Short mmCIF file of C-alpha atoms (C1' of nucleotides) and ligand atoms in Angstrom, two decimals:
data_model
loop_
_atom_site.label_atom_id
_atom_site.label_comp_id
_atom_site.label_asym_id
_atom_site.label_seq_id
_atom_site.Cartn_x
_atom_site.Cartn_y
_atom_site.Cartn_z
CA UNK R 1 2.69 47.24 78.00
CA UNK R 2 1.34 50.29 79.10
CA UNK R 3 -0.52 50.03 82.20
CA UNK R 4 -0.20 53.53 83.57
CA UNK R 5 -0.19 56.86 82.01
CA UNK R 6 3.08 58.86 82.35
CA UNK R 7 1.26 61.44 84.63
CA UNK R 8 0.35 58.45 86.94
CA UNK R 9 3.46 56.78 87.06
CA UNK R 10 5.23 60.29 87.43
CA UNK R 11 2.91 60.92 90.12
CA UNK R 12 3.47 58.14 92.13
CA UNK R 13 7.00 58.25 91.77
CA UNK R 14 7.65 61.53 92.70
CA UNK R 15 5.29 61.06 95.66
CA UNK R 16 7.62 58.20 96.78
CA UNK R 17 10.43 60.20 96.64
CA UNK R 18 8.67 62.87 99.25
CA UNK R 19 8.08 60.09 101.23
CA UNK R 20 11.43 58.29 101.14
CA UNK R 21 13.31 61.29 102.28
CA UNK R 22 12.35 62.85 105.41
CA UNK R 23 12.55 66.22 104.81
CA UNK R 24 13.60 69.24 107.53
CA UNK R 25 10.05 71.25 106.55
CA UNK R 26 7.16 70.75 106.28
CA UNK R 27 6.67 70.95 102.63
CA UNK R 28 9.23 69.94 99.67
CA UNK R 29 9.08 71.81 96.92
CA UNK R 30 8.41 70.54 93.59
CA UNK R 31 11.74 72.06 91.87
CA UNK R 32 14.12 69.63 94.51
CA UNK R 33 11.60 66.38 93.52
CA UNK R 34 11.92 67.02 89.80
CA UNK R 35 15.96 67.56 90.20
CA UNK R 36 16.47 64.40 91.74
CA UNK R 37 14.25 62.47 89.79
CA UNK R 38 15.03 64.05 86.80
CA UNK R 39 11.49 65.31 85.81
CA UNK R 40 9.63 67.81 83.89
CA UNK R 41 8.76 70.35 86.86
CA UNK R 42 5.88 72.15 84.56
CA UNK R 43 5.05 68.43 84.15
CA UNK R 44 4.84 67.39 87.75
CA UNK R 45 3.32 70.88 88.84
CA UNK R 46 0.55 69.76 86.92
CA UNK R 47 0.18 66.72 88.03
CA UNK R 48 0.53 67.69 91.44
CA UNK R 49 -2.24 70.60 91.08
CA UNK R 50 -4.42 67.68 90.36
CA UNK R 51 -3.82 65.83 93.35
CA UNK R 52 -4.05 68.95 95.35
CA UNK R 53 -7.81 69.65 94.03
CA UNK R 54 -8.17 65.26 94.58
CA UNK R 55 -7.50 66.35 98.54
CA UNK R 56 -4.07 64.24 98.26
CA UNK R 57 -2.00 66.63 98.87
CA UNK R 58 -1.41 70.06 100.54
CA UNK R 59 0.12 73.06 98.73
CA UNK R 60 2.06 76.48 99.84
CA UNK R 61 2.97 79.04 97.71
CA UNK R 62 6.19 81.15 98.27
CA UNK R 63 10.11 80.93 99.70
CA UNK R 64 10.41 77.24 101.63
CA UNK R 65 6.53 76.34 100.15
CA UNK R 66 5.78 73.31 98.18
CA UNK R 67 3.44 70.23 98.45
CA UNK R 68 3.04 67.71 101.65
CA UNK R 69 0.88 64.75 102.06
CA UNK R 70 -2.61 65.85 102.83
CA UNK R 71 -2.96 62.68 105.46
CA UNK R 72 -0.16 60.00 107.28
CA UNK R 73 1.88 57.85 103.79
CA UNK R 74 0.29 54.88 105.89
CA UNK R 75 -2.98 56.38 104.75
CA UNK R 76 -2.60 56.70 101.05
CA UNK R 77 -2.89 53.89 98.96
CA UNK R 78 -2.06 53.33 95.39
CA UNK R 79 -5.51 52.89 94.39
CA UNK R 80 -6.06 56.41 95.95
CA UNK R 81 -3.14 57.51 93.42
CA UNK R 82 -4.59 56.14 90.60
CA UNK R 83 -7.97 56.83 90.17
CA UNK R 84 -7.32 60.12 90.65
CA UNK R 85 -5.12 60.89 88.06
CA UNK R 86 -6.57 57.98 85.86
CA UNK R 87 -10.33 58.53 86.32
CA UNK R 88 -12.65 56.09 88.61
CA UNK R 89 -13.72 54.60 85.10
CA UNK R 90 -9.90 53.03 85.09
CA UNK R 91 -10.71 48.88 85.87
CA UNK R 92 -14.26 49.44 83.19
CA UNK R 93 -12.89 48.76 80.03
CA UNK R 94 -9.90 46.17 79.56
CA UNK R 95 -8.25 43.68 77.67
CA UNK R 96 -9.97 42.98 74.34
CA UNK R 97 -13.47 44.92 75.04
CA UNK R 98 -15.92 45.70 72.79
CA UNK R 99 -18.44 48.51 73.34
CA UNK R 100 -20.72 47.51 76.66
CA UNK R 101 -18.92 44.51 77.80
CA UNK R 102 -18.20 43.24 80.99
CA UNK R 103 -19.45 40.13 83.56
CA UNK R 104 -23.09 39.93 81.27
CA UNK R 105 -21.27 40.08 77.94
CA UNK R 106 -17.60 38.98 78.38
CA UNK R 107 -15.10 39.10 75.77
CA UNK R 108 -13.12 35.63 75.09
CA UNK R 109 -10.33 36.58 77.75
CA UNK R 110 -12.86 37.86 80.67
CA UNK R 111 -12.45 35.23 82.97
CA UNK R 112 -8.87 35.17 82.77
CA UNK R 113 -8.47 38.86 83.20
CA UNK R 114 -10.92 39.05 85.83
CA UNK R 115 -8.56 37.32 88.41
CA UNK R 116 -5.65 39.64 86.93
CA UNK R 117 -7.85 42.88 87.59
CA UNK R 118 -8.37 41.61 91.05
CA UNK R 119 -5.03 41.18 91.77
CA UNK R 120 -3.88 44.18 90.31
CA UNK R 121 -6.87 46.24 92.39
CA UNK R 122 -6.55 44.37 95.27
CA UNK R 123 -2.53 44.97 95.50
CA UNK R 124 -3.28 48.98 94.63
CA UNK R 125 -5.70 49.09 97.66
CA UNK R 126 -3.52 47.11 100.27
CA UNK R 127 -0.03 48.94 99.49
CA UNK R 128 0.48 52.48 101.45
CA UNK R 129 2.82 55.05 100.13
CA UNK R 130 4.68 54.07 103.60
CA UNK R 131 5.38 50.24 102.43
CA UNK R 132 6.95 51.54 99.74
CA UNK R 133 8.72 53.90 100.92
CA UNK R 134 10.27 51.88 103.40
CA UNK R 135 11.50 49.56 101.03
CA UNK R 136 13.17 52.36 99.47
CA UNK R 137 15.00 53.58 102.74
CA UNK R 138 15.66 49.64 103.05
CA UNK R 139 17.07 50.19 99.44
CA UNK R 140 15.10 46.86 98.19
CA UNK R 141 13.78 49.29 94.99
CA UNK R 142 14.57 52.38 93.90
CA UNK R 143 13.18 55.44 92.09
CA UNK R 144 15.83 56.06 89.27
CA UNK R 145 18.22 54.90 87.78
CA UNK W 1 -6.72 50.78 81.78
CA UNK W 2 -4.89 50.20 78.80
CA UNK W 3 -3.18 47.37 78.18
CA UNK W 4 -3.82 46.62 74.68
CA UNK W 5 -3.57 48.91 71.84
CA UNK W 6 -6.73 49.41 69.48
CA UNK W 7 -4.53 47.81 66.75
CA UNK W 8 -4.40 44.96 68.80
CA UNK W 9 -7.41 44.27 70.38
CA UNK W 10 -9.72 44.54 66.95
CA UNK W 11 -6.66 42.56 65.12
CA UNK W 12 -7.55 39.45 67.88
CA UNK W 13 -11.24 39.84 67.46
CA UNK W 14 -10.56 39.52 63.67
CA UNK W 15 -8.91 36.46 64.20
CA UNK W 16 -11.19 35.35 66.55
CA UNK W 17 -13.74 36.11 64.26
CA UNK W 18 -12.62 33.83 61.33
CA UNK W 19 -11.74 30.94 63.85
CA UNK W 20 -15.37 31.16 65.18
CA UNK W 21 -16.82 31.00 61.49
CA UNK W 22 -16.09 28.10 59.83
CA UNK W 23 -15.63 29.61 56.57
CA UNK W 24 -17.04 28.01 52.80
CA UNK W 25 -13.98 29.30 50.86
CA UNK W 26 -10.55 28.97 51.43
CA UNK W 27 -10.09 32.77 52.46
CA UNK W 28 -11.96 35.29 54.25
CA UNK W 29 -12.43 38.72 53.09
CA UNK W 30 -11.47 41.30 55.08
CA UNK W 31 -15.39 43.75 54.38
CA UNK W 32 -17.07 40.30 55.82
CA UNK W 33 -14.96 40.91 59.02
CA UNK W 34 -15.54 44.00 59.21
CA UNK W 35 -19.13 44.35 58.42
CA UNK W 36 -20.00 41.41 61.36
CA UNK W 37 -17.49 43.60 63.99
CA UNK W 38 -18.55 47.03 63.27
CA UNK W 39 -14.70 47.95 62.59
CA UNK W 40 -12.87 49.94 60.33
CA UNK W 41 -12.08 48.78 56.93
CA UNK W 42 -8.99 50.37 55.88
CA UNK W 43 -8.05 50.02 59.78
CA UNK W 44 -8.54 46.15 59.46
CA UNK W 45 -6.72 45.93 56.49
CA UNK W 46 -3.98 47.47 57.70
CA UNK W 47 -3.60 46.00 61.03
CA UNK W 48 -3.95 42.07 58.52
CA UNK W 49 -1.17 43.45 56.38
CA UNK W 50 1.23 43.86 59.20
CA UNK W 51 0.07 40.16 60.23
CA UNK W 52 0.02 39.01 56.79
CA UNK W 53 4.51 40.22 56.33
CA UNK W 54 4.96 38.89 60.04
CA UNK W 55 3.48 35.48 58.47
CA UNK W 56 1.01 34.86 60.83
CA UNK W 57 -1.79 35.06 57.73
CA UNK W 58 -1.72 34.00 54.42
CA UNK W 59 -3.38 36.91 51.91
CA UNK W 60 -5.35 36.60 48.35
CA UNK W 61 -6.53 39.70 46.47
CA UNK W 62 -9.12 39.30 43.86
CA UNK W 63 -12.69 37.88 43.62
CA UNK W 64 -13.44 35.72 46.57
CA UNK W 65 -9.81 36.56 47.80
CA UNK W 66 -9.09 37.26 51.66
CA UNK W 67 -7.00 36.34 54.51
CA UNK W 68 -6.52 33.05 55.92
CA UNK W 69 -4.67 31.96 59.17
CA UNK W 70 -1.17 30.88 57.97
CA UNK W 71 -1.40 28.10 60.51
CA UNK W 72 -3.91 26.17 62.21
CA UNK W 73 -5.99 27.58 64.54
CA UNK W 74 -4.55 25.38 67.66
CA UNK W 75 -1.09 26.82 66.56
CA UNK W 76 -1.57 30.53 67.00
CA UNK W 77 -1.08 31.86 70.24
CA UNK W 78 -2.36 35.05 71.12
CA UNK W 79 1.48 35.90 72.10
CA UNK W 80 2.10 35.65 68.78
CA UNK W 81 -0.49 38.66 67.81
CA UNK W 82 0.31 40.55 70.69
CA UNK W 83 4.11 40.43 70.31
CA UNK W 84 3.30 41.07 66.57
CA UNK W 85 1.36 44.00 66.59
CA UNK W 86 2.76 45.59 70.36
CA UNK W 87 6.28 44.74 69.16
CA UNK W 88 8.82 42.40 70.68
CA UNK W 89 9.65 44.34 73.59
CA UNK W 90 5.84 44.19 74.96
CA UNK W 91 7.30 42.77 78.33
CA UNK W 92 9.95 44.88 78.93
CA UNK W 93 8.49 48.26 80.66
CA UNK W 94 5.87 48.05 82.40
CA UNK W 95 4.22 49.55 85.65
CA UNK W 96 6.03 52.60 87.73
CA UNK W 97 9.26 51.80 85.50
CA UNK W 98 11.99 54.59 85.25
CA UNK W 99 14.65 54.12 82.33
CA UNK W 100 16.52 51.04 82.78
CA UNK W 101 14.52 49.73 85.39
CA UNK W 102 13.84 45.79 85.88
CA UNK W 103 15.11 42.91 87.41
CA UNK W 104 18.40 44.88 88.39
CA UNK W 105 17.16 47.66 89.16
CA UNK W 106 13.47 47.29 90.75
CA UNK W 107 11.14 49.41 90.77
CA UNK W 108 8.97 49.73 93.61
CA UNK W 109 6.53 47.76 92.31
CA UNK W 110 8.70 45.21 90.59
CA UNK W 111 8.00 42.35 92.86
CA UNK W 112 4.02 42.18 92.88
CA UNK W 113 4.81 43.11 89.02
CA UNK W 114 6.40 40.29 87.95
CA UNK W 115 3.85 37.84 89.13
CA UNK W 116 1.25 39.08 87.21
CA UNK W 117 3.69 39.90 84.11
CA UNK W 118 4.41 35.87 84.04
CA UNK W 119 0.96 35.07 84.92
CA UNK W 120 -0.11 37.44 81.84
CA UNK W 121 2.44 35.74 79.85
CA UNK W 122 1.89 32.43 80.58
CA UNK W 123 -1.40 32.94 79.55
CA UNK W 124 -0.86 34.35 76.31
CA UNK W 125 1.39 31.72 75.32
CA UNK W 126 -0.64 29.07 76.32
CA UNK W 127 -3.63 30.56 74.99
CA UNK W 128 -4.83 29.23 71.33
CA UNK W 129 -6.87 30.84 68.84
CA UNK W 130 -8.90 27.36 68.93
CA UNK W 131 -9.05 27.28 72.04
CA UNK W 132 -10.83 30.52 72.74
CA UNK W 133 -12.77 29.79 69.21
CA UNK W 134 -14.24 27.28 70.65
CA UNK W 135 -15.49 29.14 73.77
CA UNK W 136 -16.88 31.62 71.05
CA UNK W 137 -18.65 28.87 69.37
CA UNK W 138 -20.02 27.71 72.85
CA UNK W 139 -21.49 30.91 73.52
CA UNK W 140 -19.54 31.19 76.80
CA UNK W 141 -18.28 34.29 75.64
CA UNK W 142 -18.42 36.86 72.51
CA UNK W 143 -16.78 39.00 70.38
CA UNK W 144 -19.43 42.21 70.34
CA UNK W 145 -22.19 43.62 71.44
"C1'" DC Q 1 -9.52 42.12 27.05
"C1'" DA Q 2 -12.98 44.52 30.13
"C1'" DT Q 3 -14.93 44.55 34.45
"C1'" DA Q 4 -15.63 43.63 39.17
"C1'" DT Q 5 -13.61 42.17 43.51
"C1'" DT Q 6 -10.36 42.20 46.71
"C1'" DT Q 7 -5.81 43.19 49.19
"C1'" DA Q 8 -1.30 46.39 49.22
"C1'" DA Q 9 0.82 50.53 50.19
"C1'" DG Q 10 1.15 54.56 52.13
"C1'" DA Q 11 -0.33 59.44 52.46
"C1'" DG Q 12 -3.40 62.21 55.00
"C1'" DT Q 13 -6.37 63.61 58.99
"C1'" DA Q 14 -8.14 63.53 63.70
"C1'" DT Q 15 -7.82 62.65 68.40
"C1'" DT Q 16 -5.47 61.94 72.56
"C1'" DA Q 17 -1.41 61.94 75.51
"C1'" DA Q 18 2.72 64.13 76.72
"C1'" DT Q 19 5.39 68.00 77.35
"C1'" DT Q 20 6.62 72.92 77.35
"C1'" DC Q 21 5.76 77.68 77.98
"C1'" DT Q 22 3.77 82.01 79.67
"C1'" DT Q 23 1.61 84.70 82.96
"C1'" DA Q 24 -0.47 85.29 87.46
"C1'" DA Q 25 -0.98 84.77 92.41
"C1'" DT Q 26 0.89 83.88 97.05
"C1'" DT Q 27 4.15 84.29 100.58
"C1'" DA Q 28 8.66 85.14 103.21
"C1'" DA Q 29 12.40 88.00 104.15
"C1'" DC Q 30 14.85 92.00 103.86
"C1'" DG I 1 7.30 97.91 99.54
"C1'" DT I 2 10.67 95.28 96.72
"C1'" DT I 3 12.49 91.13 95.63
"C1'" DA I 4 12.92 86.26 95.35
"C1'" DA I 5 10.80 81.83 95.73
"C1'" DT I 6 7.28 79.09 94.89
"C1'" DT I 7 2.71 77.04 93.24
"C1'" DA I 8 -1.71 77.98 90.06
"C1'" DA I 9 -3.77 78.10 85.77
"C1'" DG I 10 -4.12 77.07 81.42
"C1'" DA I 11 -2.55 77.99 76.58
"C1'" DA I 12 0.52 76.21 73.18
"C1'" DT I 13 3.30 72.74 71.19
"C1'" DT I 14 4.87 68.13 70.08
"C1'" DA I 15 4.44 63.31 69.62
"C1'" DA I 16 1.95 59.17 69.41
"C1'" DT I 17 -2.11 56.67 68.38
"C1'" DA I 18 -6.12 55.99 65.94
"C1'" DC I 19 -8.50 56.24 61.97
"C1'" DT I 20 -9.61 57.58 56.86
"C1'" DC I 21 -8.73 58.11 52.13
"C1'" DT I 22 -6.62 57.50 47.58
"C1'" DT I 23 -4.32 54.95 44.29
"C1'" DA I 24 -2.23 50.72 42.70
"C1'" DA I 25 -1.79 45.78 41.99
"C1'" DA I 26 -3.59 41.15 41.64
"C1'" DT I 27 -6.96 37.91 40.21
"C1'" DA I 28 -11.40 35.72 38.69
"C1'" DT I 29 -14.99 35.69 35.41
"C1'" DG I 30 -17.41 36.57 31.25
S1 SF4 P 1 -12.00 41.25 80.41
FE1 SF4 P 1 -14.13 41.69 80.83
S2 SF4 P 1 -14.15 43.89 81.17
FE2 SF4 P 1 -12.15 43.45 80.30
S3 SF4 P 1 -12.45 43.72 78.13
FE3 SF4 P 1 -12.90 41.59 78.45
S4 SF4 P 1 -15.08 41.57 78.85
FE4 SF4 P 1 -14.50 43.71 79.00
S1 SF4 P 2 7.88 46.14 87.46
FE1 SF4 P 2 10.01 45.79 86.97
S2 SF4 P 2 10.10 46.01 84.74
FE2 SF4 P 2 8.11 46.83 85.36
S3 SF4 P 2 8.48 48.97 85.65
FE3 SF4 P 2 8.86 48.11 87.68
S4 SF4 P 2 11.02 47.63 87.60
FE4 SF4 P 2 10.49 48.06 85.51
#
DNA sequence: CATATTTAAGAGTATTAATTCTTAATTAAC
DNA sequence: GTTAATTAAGAATTAATACTCTTAAATATG
């Protein structure tokens, strides 16, 4: 069941990590973020150029640079996350589509999913980076293993 | 979004198909299928071969050979297909999950991602070929453009 | 038995996703 | 200014998925 791309689900892992560990500067850099969570860092520095052109993040080059949040973690939502690195088009196409459908011309399981893709979107737009991460901190869920 | 394979989702609408024309014969060949959906040939056959060893069809080569479900209709679930063609452990990983991740070991997302994992599920196994047939057959929804 | 029809099997190709690698640019500190 | 640390950019590689093609086997019919 693949819901999420690797690069997303990389993505929002490693930004969970940034925002489940207060860090002493301002930025963390992406070598310490792949380390702990035992990442690709070419991997992740791509991903995170991507969210840095999205406006998600901030970026600094050189000694004690790295990436930061570009707004408050109460501020970025999982939706935000995902469409970025997924495309807008992500909730079009779904379950057992054929080419063009959709509400006019639904495929056998559209009602059904319909509610599902609600509740999945819905969920995505109402859950900060900062729930999570203080779930983390409250060690309910973790990152790794 | 992906949460089907393209294996999967044209091996359901071939099954839907055949539920949703009451055939003459006793099998359906696979070019009639595949002619009517617009879908591959060779990629047809291939996906009813793999359902054809896991015994979920019945097969008969030669003139006015086919495929046939190996069951009635009201028997198949689509869990059967899915688990069939996605392999058993469909379920296991899902959303934001690191190696080893699940019930023990939550993911961030584990909690929301459950509910809709069982509410997925539940449909699936509760789910008929007939009964979504029928909807076909009732024009409340189709299987192409 | 010859021919046409149809699935079986699997090799082969193409496309996409995932990952790695190389080189460049930026910045801090000495 | 030299060096070390760090991200930027994107080419290159690998792996997985999707799809196509070729050949073989089975079966019905004349
Ligand atoms: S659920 Fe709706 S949108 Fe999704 S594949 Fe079916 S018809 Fe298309
Ligand atoms: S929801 Fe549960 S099973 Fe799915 S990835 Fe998260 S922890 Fe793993």
């Amino acid at each position: 069941m693949k819901v999420l791309s690797q690069t997303s689900k990389y993505g929002i892992r490693a930004l969970l990590y940034i925002v489940s560990n207060p860090s002493t500067g301002e930025y963390v850099s992406i070598g310490e973020i792949t380390k702990e969570l035992n990442l690709s860092f070419h991997f992740l520095t791509k991903i995170f150029r991507e969210l840095t052109n999205k406006g998600i993040l901030y970026s600094y080059r050189g000694p004690s640079g790295g990436i930061a949040l570009a707004k408050p973690s109460d501020q970025i939502m999982l939706i935000d996350i995902v469409l970025a690195l997924e495309g807008e088009d992500y909730f079009d196409n779904c379950l057992l589509g054929f080419p063009g459908c959709g509400v006019e011309k639904p495929c056998p399981v559209h009602n059904f999913w319909k509610g599902i893709k609600e509740d999945i979107k819905s969920h995505l737009c109402n859950t900060s980076l900062a729930q999570l991460g203080e779930k983390i901190l409250a060690e309910e869920v973790r990152l790794f293993d």
